[in-house]
């Protein structure tokens, strides 16, 4: 048992990891370098449900009717499985990691900026995909990716995906923006009315912008930044800081800011756009010319879970065609299950969100935990890990 610099770098600042194994140069499906996680077994066979399940989820992923009586896919699961569900929503990936470390939760809907840290720390174990029949219908381009697998071993079940959109009040912003430059122009007429995502992973948005506008930096992957590339991204965000009125992590609060006019321009999730539009507020959104960062979320099983049979029943249920369609429409994302597209209320939902469009999906830079082994395949330099990103984010916000 020993610490490794690579695995430690996967953790948020202040967290400590002791793990078996050494670093590795295994290649993931997306071409990045991988690490050797703690050796943990996946569940061998499915047994009877244990009667209860504790779910840690992004808001909107495990609705039980409390927010809207018409939106409830937890109760049918309880009736079908006999597993009583307790849902705990979280607001950021860092919060999800902290909560998972308490050992109180059985499954988590992890985004790519959390999944590798959970795997490296041993808080998450591999999944036996053969015990999840609906996994067979998950779009192939979501499987065995760098944020949900290591060395060809699956650590979760894909749930849904989407882009981080450029969003604006169409009655207050003109002309309609087509580039992220509208968020980074130091002379922007929208100074003090711009909102941005509150997380160290937002550094990747700056890196993606620089990839297009400063090609001499040589950025290939916005999550694989050497010291020079990283400094450039951080400096850009420090220059952006005076333009930002608020950094958001709660999409409902961002929606309120757009509604009140305290913010008129920024980065947002599709669910933010949907909620705001539902309040008759004129907002529009786009994936700009430079592309966008985004998420591909994964249901993962806690190593310490005492309810793993219920956990597997939940994972198979939540990505079943009908339920995956319900969640995707409610949250505002592309479903993971190809058969879900025939179950959506809006017949055009999957077309709108490019659900089965692998070419479109390839344009999105999905959240992935930065590690010291450069995820773009470089071996002659070290990249800044998530600990450095976390420290820099504190400096950016001031």
Tab-separated table of C-alpha atoms in Angstrom:
chain	number	residue	atom	x	y	z
A	1	UNK	CA	0.000	0.000	0.000
A	2	UNK	CA	1.465	3.344	-0.900
A	3	UNK	CA	0.578	6.839	-2.011
A	4	UNK	CA	1.206	7.825	-5.611
A	5	UNK	CA	1.480	11.341	-6.888
A	6	UNK	CA	-0.874	10.568	-9.757
A	7	UNK	CA	-3.672	9.215	-7.621
A	8	UNK	CA	-3.286	11.997	-5.084
A	9	UNK	CA	-3.558	14.473	-7.926
A	10	UNK	CA	-6.963	13.079	-8.773
A	11	UNK	CA	-8.378	14.265	-5.497
A	12	UNK	CA	-9.650	17.689	-4.596
A	13	UNK	CA	-7.277	19.811	-2.538
A	14	UNK	CA	-7.125	18.695	1.068
A	15	UNK	CA	-8.151	15.086	0.478
A	16	UNK	CA	-5.745	12.231	1.123
A	17	UNK	CA	-5.591	8.938	-0.715
A	18	UNK	CA	-3.746	5.727	-0.015
A	19	UNK	CA	-4.118	3.152	-2.740
A	20	UNK	CA	-2.663	-0.078	-3.996
A	21	UNK	CA	-0.727	-0.176	-7.225
A	22	UNK	CA	1.348	2.208	-9.217
A	23	UNK	CA	0.703	4.545	-12.076
A	24	UNK	CA	0.129	3.044	-15.465
A	25	UNK	CA	0.221	4.061	-19.091
A	26	UNK	CA	-2.886	2.087	-20.039
A	27	UNK	CA	-4.703	3.764	-22.909
A	28	UNK	CA	-8.384	4.576	-22.573
A	29	UNK	CA	-10.942	4.509	-25.358
A	30	UNK	CA	-10.448	8.207	-25.932
A	31	UNK	CA	-6.694	7.998	-26.190
A	32	UNK	CA	-5.729	9.457	-22.823
A	33	UNK	CA	-3.486	7.817	-20.289
A	34	UNK	CA	-5.030	5.940	-17.411
A	35	UNK	CA	-3.987	4.913	-13.914
A	36	UNK	CA	-4.215	1.711	-11.933
A	37	UNK	CA	-7.094	2.042	-9.468
A	38	UNK	CA	-7.471	0.026	-6.262
A	39	UNK	CA	-8.232	-3.609	-7.014
A	40	UNK	CA	-11.919	-4.069	-6.269
A	41	UNK	CA	-14.365	-6.712	-7.496
A	42	UNK	CA	-17.644	-6.029	-9.239
A	43	UNK	CA	-20.819	-7.696	-8.025
A	44	UNK	CA	-20.791	-11.278	-9.295
A	45	UNK	CA	-24.487	-12.036	-9.422
A	46	UNK	CA	-27.726	-10.300	-8.641
A	47	UNK	CA	-29.590	-11.320	-5.520
A	48	UNK	CA	-32.805	-10.152	-3.867
A	49	UNK	CA	-33.152	-6.462	-3.087
A	50	UNK	CA	-32.172	-5.382	0.412
A	51	UNK	CA	-35.263	-3.216	0.868
A	52	UNK	CA	-33.676	0.208	0.745
A	53	UNK	CA	-31.426	2.419	-1.337
A	54	UNK	CA	-29.731	5.757	-0.735
A	55	UNK	CA	-29.349	7.763	-3.957
A	56	UNK	CA	-27.015	10.736	-4.395
A	57	UNK	CA	-28.018	12.610	-7.529
A	58	UNK	CA	-27.917	15.795	-9.511
A	59	UNK	CA	-31.211	17.695	-9.070
A	60	UNK	CA	-33.722	16.389	-11.591
A	61	UNK	CA	-32.232	12.906	-11.885
A	62	UNK	CA	-34.182	11.093	-9.165
A	63	UNK	CA	-37.484	12.937	-8.801
A	64	UNK	CA	-39.982	11.554	-6.285
A	65	UNK	CA	-42.851	14.007	-6.738
A	66	UNK	CA	-41.731	16.384	-4.006
A	67	UNK	CA	-40.906	19.178	-6.462
A	68	UNK	CA	-43.739	18.389	-8.854
A	69	UNK	CA	-46.377	15.700	-8.163
A	70	UNK	CA	-46.449	14.936	-11.883
A	71	UNK	CA	-42.719	14.226	-11.964
A	72	UNK	CA	-42.078	11.018	-10.086
A	73	UNK	CA	-40.070	8.024	-11.232
A	74	UNK	CA	-38.861	7.016	-7.761
A	75	UNK	CA	-42.214	5.733	-6.460
A	76	UNK	CA	-42.776	3.331	-9.384
A	77	UNK	CA	-39.282	1.939	-8.791
A	78	UNK	CA	-40.030	1.412	-5.099
A	79	UNK	CA	-43.247	-0.423	-5.966
A	80	UNK	CA	-41.527	-2.535	-8.588
A	81	UNK	CA	-38.362	-3.410	-6.663
A	82	UNK	CA	-39.338	-3.254	-3.007
A	83	UNK	CA	-36.363	-0.940	-2.433
A	84	UNK	CA	-37.326	2.129	-0.401
A	85	UNK	CA	-35.411	5.078	-1.879
A	86	UNK	CA	-33.922	8.051	-0.077
A	87	UNK	CA	-32.733	10.775	-2.458
A	88	UNK	CA	-30.090	13.364	-1.588
A	89	UNK	CA	-29.510	16.016	-4.275
A	90	UNK	CA	-26.122	17.718	-4.625
A	91	UNK	CA	-25.158	20.960	-6.302
A	92	UNK	CA	-21.555	20.408	-7.437
A	93	UNK	CA	-19.244	17.503	-8.182
A	94	UNK	CA	-17.014	18.466	-5.269
A	95	UNK	CA	-20.022	18.243	-2.965
A	96	UNK	CA	-20.882	14.820	-4.363
A	97	UNK	CA	-17.371	13.549	-3.641
A	98	UNK	CA	-17.469	14.826	-0.066
A	99	UNK	CA	-20.845	13.184	0.515
A	100	UNK	CA	-19.721	9.888	-1.002
A	101	UNK	CA	-16.833	9.755	1.426
A	102	UNK	CA	-19.303	9.546	4.329
A	103	UNK	CA	-20.234	6.049	3.215
A	104	UNK	CA	-23.938	6.860	3.530
A	105	UNK	CA	-24.872	6.511	-0.144
A	106	UNK	CA	-25.263	3.483	-2.383
A	107	UNK	CA	-25.264	5.042	-5.859
A	108	UNK	CA	-24.266	8.392	-7.300
A	109	UNK	CA	-24.855	10.125	-10.629
A	110	UNK	CA	-21.285	11.267	-11.211
A	111	UNK	CA	-20.101	13.684	-13.858
A	112	UNK	CA	-16.706	13.313	-15.460
A	113	UNK	CA	-15.039	15.835	-13.173
A	114	UNK	CA	-15.864	13.552	-10.230
A	115	UNK	CA	-15.806	10.004	-11.561
A	116	UNK	CA	-12.049	9.465	-11.804
A	117	UNK	CA	-11.524	10.875	-8.327
A	118	UNK	CA	-14.128	8.478	-6.953
A	119	UNK	CA	-12.520	5.561	-8.769
A	120	UNK	CA	-8.993	6.472	-7.647
A	121	UNK	CA	-10.016	6.831	-4.007
A	122	UNK	CA	-11.686	3.429	-3.974
A	123	UNK	CA	-15.073	4.929	-3.112
A	124	UNK	CA	-16.529	3.429	-6.309
A	125	UNK	CA	-16.191	-0.134	-7.556
A	126	UNK	CA	-16.351	-1.614	-11.060
A	127	UNK	CA	-19.786	-2.520	-12.386
A	128	UNK	CA	-20.843	-5.827	-13.865
A	129	UNK	CA	-22.654	-4.561	-16.949
A	130	UNK	CA	-24.103	-8.029	-17.610
A	131	UNK	CA	-26.305	-7.474	-14.554
A	132	UNK	CA	-27.793	-4.360	-16.175
A	133	UNK	CA	-29.792	-5.632	-19.181
A	134	UNK	CA	-30.643	-2.134	-20.434
A	135	UNK	CA	-26.920	-1.388	-20.781
A	136	UNK	CA	-27.028	-3.215	-24.127
A	137	UNK	CA	-29.124	-0.391	-25.580
A	138	UNK	CA	-26.855	2.455	-24.431
A	139	UNK	CA	-25.327	4.390	-27.320
A	140	UNK	CA	-21.930	2.898	-28.090
A	141	UNK	CA	-20.109	6.234	-28.083
A	142	UNK	CA	-20.941	6.654	-24.375
A	143	UNK	CA	-19.422	3.348	-23.306
A	144	UNK	CA	-15.822	2.714	-22.214
A	145	UNK	CA	-14.864	6.364	-22.181
A	146	UNK	CA	-12.140	8.031	-20.136
A	147	UNK	CA	-14.622	9.360	-17.580
A	148	UNK	CA	-16.467	6.081	-16.905
A	149	UNK	CA	-13.858	3.365	-17.369
A	150	UNK	CA	-10.215	2.626	-16.641
A	151	UNK	CA	-8.097	0.132	-18.540
A	152	UNK	CA	-11.152	-1.247	-20.323
A	153	UNK	CA	-13.036	-1.854	-17.064
A	154	UNK	CA	-16.433	-0.170	-16.740
A	155	UNK	CA	-17.075	1.738	-13.520
A	156	UNK	CA	-20.601	2.880	-14.207
A	157	UNK	CA	-23.684	3.012	-16.379
A	158	UNK	CA	-24.122	6.033	-18.713
A	159	UNK	CA	-27.234	8.060	-17.929
A	160	UNK	CA	-27.449	11.199	-20.069
A	161	UNK	CA	-25.306	13.850	-21.675
A	162	UNK	CA	-25.306	17.382	-22.976
A	163	UNK	CA	-23.378	20.587	-23.606
A	164	UNK	CA	-22.658	23.609	-21.436
A	165	UNK	CA	-24.397	26.252	-23.498
A	166	UNK	CA	-23.819	29.919	-24.200
A	167	UNK	CA	-27.066	31.491	-22.986
A	168	UNK	CA	-28.425	35.034	-23.165
A	169	UNK	CA	-31.466	37.227	-22.682
A	170	UNK	CA	-32.579	37.845	-26.270
A	171	UNK	CA	-34.302	41.098	-25.299
A	172	UNK	CA	-31.136	42.516	-23.744
A	173	UNK	CA	-28.262	41.037	-25.766
A	174	UNK	CA	-27.858	41.979	-29.409
A	175	UNK	CA	-26.692	40.762	-31.791
A	176	UNK	CA	-27.112	37.115	-30.834
A	177	UNK	CA	-23.648	35.839	-29.820
A	178	UNK	CA	-22.013	33.046	-31.776
A	179	UNK	CA	-18.679	32.825	-29.917
A	180	UNK	CA	-17.500	32.448	-26.340
A	181	UNK	CA	-15.571	35.661	-26.926
A	182	UNK	CA	-18.653	37.526	-25.769
A	183	UNK	CA	-17.868	36.252	-22.259
A	184	UNK	CA	-14.176	37.109	-22.355
A	185	UNK	CA	-14.046	40.535	-24.019
A	186	UNK	CA	-12.606	42.879	-21.338
A	187	UNK	CA	-14.512	45.772	-22.907
A	188	UNK	CA	-17.826	43.936	-22.957
A	189	UNK	CA	-20.864	46.192	-22.679
A	190	UNK	CA	-22.383	43.451	-20.525
A	191	UNK	CA	-19.803	43.857	-17.775
A	192	UNK	CA	-21.378	43.031	-14.429
A	193	UNK	CA	-24.183	41.106	-16.115
A	194	UNK	CA	-22.267	37.941	-16.983
A	195	UNK	CA	-22.637	34.660	-15.104
A	196	UNK	CA	-20.288	31.663	-15.143
A	197	UNK	CA	-20.186	28.177	-13.660
A	198	UNK	CA	-18.720	27.991	-10.168
A	199	UNK	CA	-16.268	25.109	-10.301
A	200	UNK	CA	-12.573	24.513	-10.973
A	201	UNK	CA	-13.662	22.540	-14.037
A	202	UNK	CA	-14.705	25.861	-15.606
A	203	UNK	CA	-11.008	26.395	-16.345
A	204	UNK	CA	-11.589	23.952	-19.208
A	205	UNK	CA	-14.033	26.411	-20.791
A	206	UNK	CA	-11.247	28.980	-20.946
A	207	UNK	CA	-8.863	26.353	-22.329
A	208	UNK	CA	-11.368	25.390	-25.024
A	209	UNK	CA	-11.641	29.047	-26.029
A	210	UNK	CA	-7.851	29.409	-26.153
A	211	UNK	CA	-7.565	26.209	-28.196
A	212	UNK	CA	-9.458	27.999	-30.974
A	213	UNK	CA	-8.123	31.535	-30.561
A	214	UNK	CA	-4.487	30.943	-29.557
A	215	UNK	CA	-3.449	27.818	-31.483
A	216	UNK	CA	0.213	28.546	-30.722
A	217	UNK	CA	-0.458	27.256	-27.189
A	218	UNK	CA	-0.927	23.788	-28.655
A	219	UNK	CA	-3.956	22.857	-26.563
A	220	UNK	CA	-5.419	19.577	-27.778
A	221	UNK	CA	-7.530	18.602	-24.784
A	222	UNK	CA	-8.895	21.292	-22.402
A	223	UNK	CA	-8.440	18.877	-19.481
A	224	UNK	CA	-4.788	18.211	-20.336
A	225	UNK	CA	-2.945	21.461	-19.695
A	226	UNK	CA	0.788	21.759	-19.108
A	227	UNK	CA	2.058	24.625	-16.976
A	228	UNK	CA	2.158	27.136	-19.845
A	229	UNK	CA	-1.284	26.230	-21.166
A	230	UNK	CA	-2.719	26.191	-17.672
A	231	UNK	CA	-1.344	29.630	-16.853
A	232	UNK	CA	-2.878	31.029	-20.029
A	233	UNK	CA	-6.310	29.650	-19.141
A	234	UNK	CA	-6.103	30.887	-15.557
A	235	UNK	CA	-4.946	34.332	-16.677
A	236	UNK	CA	-7.897	34.550	-19.086
A	237	UNK	CA	-10.330	33.783	-16.274
A	238	UNK	CA	-8.670	36.316	-13.986
A	239	UNK	CA	-9.215	38.936	-16.682
A	240	UNK	CA	-12.818	37.788	-16.992
A	241	UNK	CA	-13.442	38.078	-13.250
A	242	UNK	CA	-14.434	41.813	-13.278
A	243	UNK	CA	-17.071	41.024	-15.901
A	244	UNK	CA	-18.789	38.357	-13.803
A	245	UNK	CA	-21.663	39.328	-11.548
A	246	UNK	CA	-22.104	35.877	-10.075
A	247	UNK	CA	-20.661	32.382	-10.294
A	248	UNK	CA	-23.467	29.820	-10.144
A	249	UNK	CA	-23.666	26.223	-9.039
A	250	UNK	CA	-27.434	26.083	-8.438
A	251	UNK	CA	-29.156	26.277	-11.821
A	252	UNK	CA	-32.352	27.575	-10.215
A	253	UNK	CA	-30.473	30.556	-8.808
A	254	UNK	CA	-28.984	31.225	-12.221
A	255	UNK	CA	-32.470	31.072	-13.675
A	256	UNK	CA	-33.583	33.644	-11.106
A	257	UNK	CA	-30.687	35.924	-12.090
A	258	UNK	CA	-31.621	35.674	-15.766
A	259	UNK	CA	-35.260	36.290	-14.896
A	260	UNK	CA	-34.534	39.387	-12.820
A	261	UNK	CA	-32.017	40.719	-15.330
A	262	UNK	CA	-29.159	40.634	-12.820
A	263	UNK	CA	-27.491	38.449	-15.445
A	264	UNK	CA	-28.106	38.634	-19.189
A	265	UNK	CA	-25.335	36.441	-20.564
A	266	UNK	CA	-23.391	33.396	-19.487
A	267	UNK	CA	-22.838	29.676	-19.524
A	268	UNK	CA	-25.784	27.482	-18.588
A	269	UNK	CA	-27.284	24.022	-18.744
A	270	UNK	CA	-30.238	23.304	-20.994
A	271	UNK	CA	-32.399	22.741	-17.903
A	272	UNK	CA	-31.687	26.364	-16.905
A	273	UNK	CA	-32.898	27.517	-20.288
A	274	UNK	CA	-35.999	25.339	-20.033
A	275	UNK	CA	-36.938	26.542	-16.554
A	276	UNK	CA	-36.347	30.180	-17.446
A	277	UNK	CA	-38.334	29.964	-20.662
A	278	UNK	CA	-41.173	28.316	-18.756
A	279	UNK	CA	-41.412	31.571	-16.804
A	280	UNK	CA	-41.957	33.467	-20.069
A	281	UNK	CA	-38.456	34.973	-19.965
A	282	UNK	CA	-36.900	35.434	-23.440
A	283	UNK	CA	-33.686	33.423	-23.308
A	284	UNK	CA	-31.831	31.693	-26.112
A	285	UNK	CA	-28.814	29.385	-26.181
A	286	UNK	CA	-26.305	27.872	-28.571
A	287	UNK	CA	-23.171	25.788	-28.875
A	288	UNK	CA	-20.718	28.449	-30.122
A	289	UNK	CA	-18.260	28.170	-32.978
A	290	UNK	CA	-15.481	26.959	-30.661
A	291	UNK	CA	-17.565	24.038	-29.416
A	292	UNK	CA	-18.437	23.539	-25.769
A	293	UNK	CA	-17.573	21.621	-22.676
A	294	UNK	CA	-20.258	19.270	-21.468
A	295	UNK	CA	-21.150	16.337	-19.330
A	296	UNK	CA	-21.800	12.643	-19.700
A	297	UNK	CA	-23.124	11.440	-16.371
A	298	UNK	CA	-22.658	7.962	-15.003
A	299	UNK	CA	-24.467	5.968	-12.324
A	300	UNK	CA	-21.841	4.416	-10.056
A	301	UNK	CA	-21.996	1.982	-7.121
A	302	UNK	CA	-20.371	2.791	-3.786
A	303	UNK	CA	-17.784	0.279	-2.633
A	304	UNK	CA	-19.163	0.446	0.914
A	305	UNK	CA	-22.785	0.034	-0.162
A	306	UNK	CA	-24.782	-2.494	1.844
A	307	UNK	CA	-27.568	-2.438	-0.751
A	308	UNK	CA	-25.829	-3.384	-3.978
A	309	UNK	CA	-28.673	-5.486	-5.329
A	310	UNK	CA	-31.029	-2.524	-4.999
A	311	UNK	CA	-28.300	-0.366	-6.560
A	312	UNK	CA	-28.161	-2.577	-9.652
A	313	UNK	CA	-31.933	-2.701	-9.871
A	314	UNK	CA	-31.946	1.106	-9.769
A	315	UNK	CA	-29.296	1.466	-12.474
A	316	UNK	CA	-31.193	-0.849	-14.802
A	317	UNK	CA	-34.473	0.950	-14.063
A	318	UNK	CA	-33.219	4.523	-14.411
A	319	UNK	CA	-31.807	3.843	-17.896
A	320	UNK	CA	-34.797	1.799	-19.060
A	321	UNK	CA	-36.311	3.369	-22.197
A	322	UNK	CA	-39.400	4.937	-20.609
A	323	UNK	CA	-37.700	6.288	-17.493
A	324	UNK	CA	-34.564	7.445	-19.288
A	325	UNK	CA	-36.846	9.362	-21.655
A	326	UNK	CA	-38.698	10.972	-18.745
A	327	UNK	CA	-35.507	12.066	-17.027
A	328	UNK	CA	-33.933	13.356	-20.236
A	329	UNK	CA	-36.956	15.492	-21.056
A	330	UNK	CA	-37.332	16.826	-17.535
A	331	UNK	CA	-33.666	17.684	-17.104
A	332	UNK	CA	-32.997	18.780	-20.656
A	333	UNK	CA	-30.365	16.400	-22.020
A	334	UNK	CA	-29.828	13.552	-24.450
A	335	UNK	CA	-30.790	10.141	-23.068
A	336	UNK	CA	-28.193	7.369	-22.944
A	337	UNK	CA	-30.550	4.598	-24.021
A	338	UNK	CA	-31.187	4.588	-27.768
A	339	UNK	CA	-34.657	3.102	-27.229
A	340	UNK	CA	-35.621	6.061	-25.019
A	341	UNK	CA	-36.049	8.214	-28.130
A	342	UNK	CA	-39.256	6.388	-29.013
A	343	UNK	CA	-40.637	7.084	-25.526
A	344	UNK	CA	-40.257	10.861	-25.277
A	345	UNK	CA	-43.354	13.059	-25.128
A	346	UNK	CA	-41.746	15.390	-27.615
A	347	UNK	CA	-41.143	13.337	-30.725
A	348	UNK	CA	-38.297	15.673	-31.695
A	349	UNK	CA	-36.507	15.586	-28.339
A	350	UNK	CA	-33.684	13.282	-29.426
A	351	UNK	CA	-33.172	15.241	-32.622
A	352	UNK	CA	-33.035	18.503	-30.667
A	353	UNK	CA	-30.441	17.103	-28.272
A	354	UNK	CA	-28.542	15.109	-30.927
A	355	UNK	CA	-29.024	11.959	-28.839
A	356	UNK	CA	-27.757	9.448	-31.383
A	357	UNK	CA	-25.433	11.805	-33.230
A	358	UNK	CA	-21.927	10.524	-32.497
A	359	UNK	CA	-20.382	13.235	-34.688
A	360	UNK	CA	-22.073	15.956	-32.642
A	361	UNK	CA	-21.132	14.189	-29.411
A	362	UNK	CA	-17.516	14.165	-30.543
A	363	UNK	CA	-17.520	17.982	-30.672
A	364	UNK	CA	-18.207	18.222	-26.944
A	365	UNK	CA	-15.288	18.244	-24.523
A	366	UNK	CA	-16.827	16.184	-21.735
A	367	UNK	CA	-15.874	16.913	-18.158
A	368	UNK	CA	-12.921	14.721	-17.243
A	369	UNK	CA	-10.811	14.915	-14.097
A	370	UNK	CA	-7.430	16.508	-14.925
A	371	UNK	CA	-4.490	14.340	-13.874
A	372	UNK	CA	-0.726	14.775	-13.994
A	373	UNK	CA	-0.409	12.247	-16.818
A	374	UNK	CA	-1.570	14.331	-19.759
A	375	UNK	CA	-4.872	13.024	-21.086
A	376	UNK	CA	-3.919	14.046	-24.619
A	377	UNK	CA	-1.231	11.365	-24.719
A	378	UNK	CA	1.840	13.543	-24.162
A	379	UNK	CA	4.561	11.893	-22.105
A	380	UNK	CA	7.317	14.525	-22.311
A	381	UNK	CA	5.565	16.936	-19.933
A	382	UNK	CA	3.342	16.783	-16.870
A	383	UNK	CA	-0.073	18.330	-16.834
A	384	UNK	CA	-1.640	20.240	-13.974
A	385	UNK	CA	-3.830	17.964	-11.850
A	386	UNK	CA	-7.150	18.710	-10.207
A	387	UNK	CA	-5.488	19.897	-7.022
A	388	UNK	CA	-3.798	22.664	-9.006
A	389	UNK	CA	-7.090	23.478	-10.719
A	390	UNK	CA	-8.794	23.801	-7.341
A	391	UNK	CA	-6.111	26.110	-5.976
A	392	UNK	CA	-6.183	28.248	-9.110
A	393	UNK	CA	-9.955	28.537	-8.978
A	394	UNK	CA	-9.725	30.035	-5.487
A	395	UNK	CA	-7.263	32.599	-6.822
A	396	UNK	CA	-9.460	33.374	-9.830
A	397	UNK	CA	-12.507	34.138	-7.742
A	398	UNK	CA	-10.465	36.152	-5.241
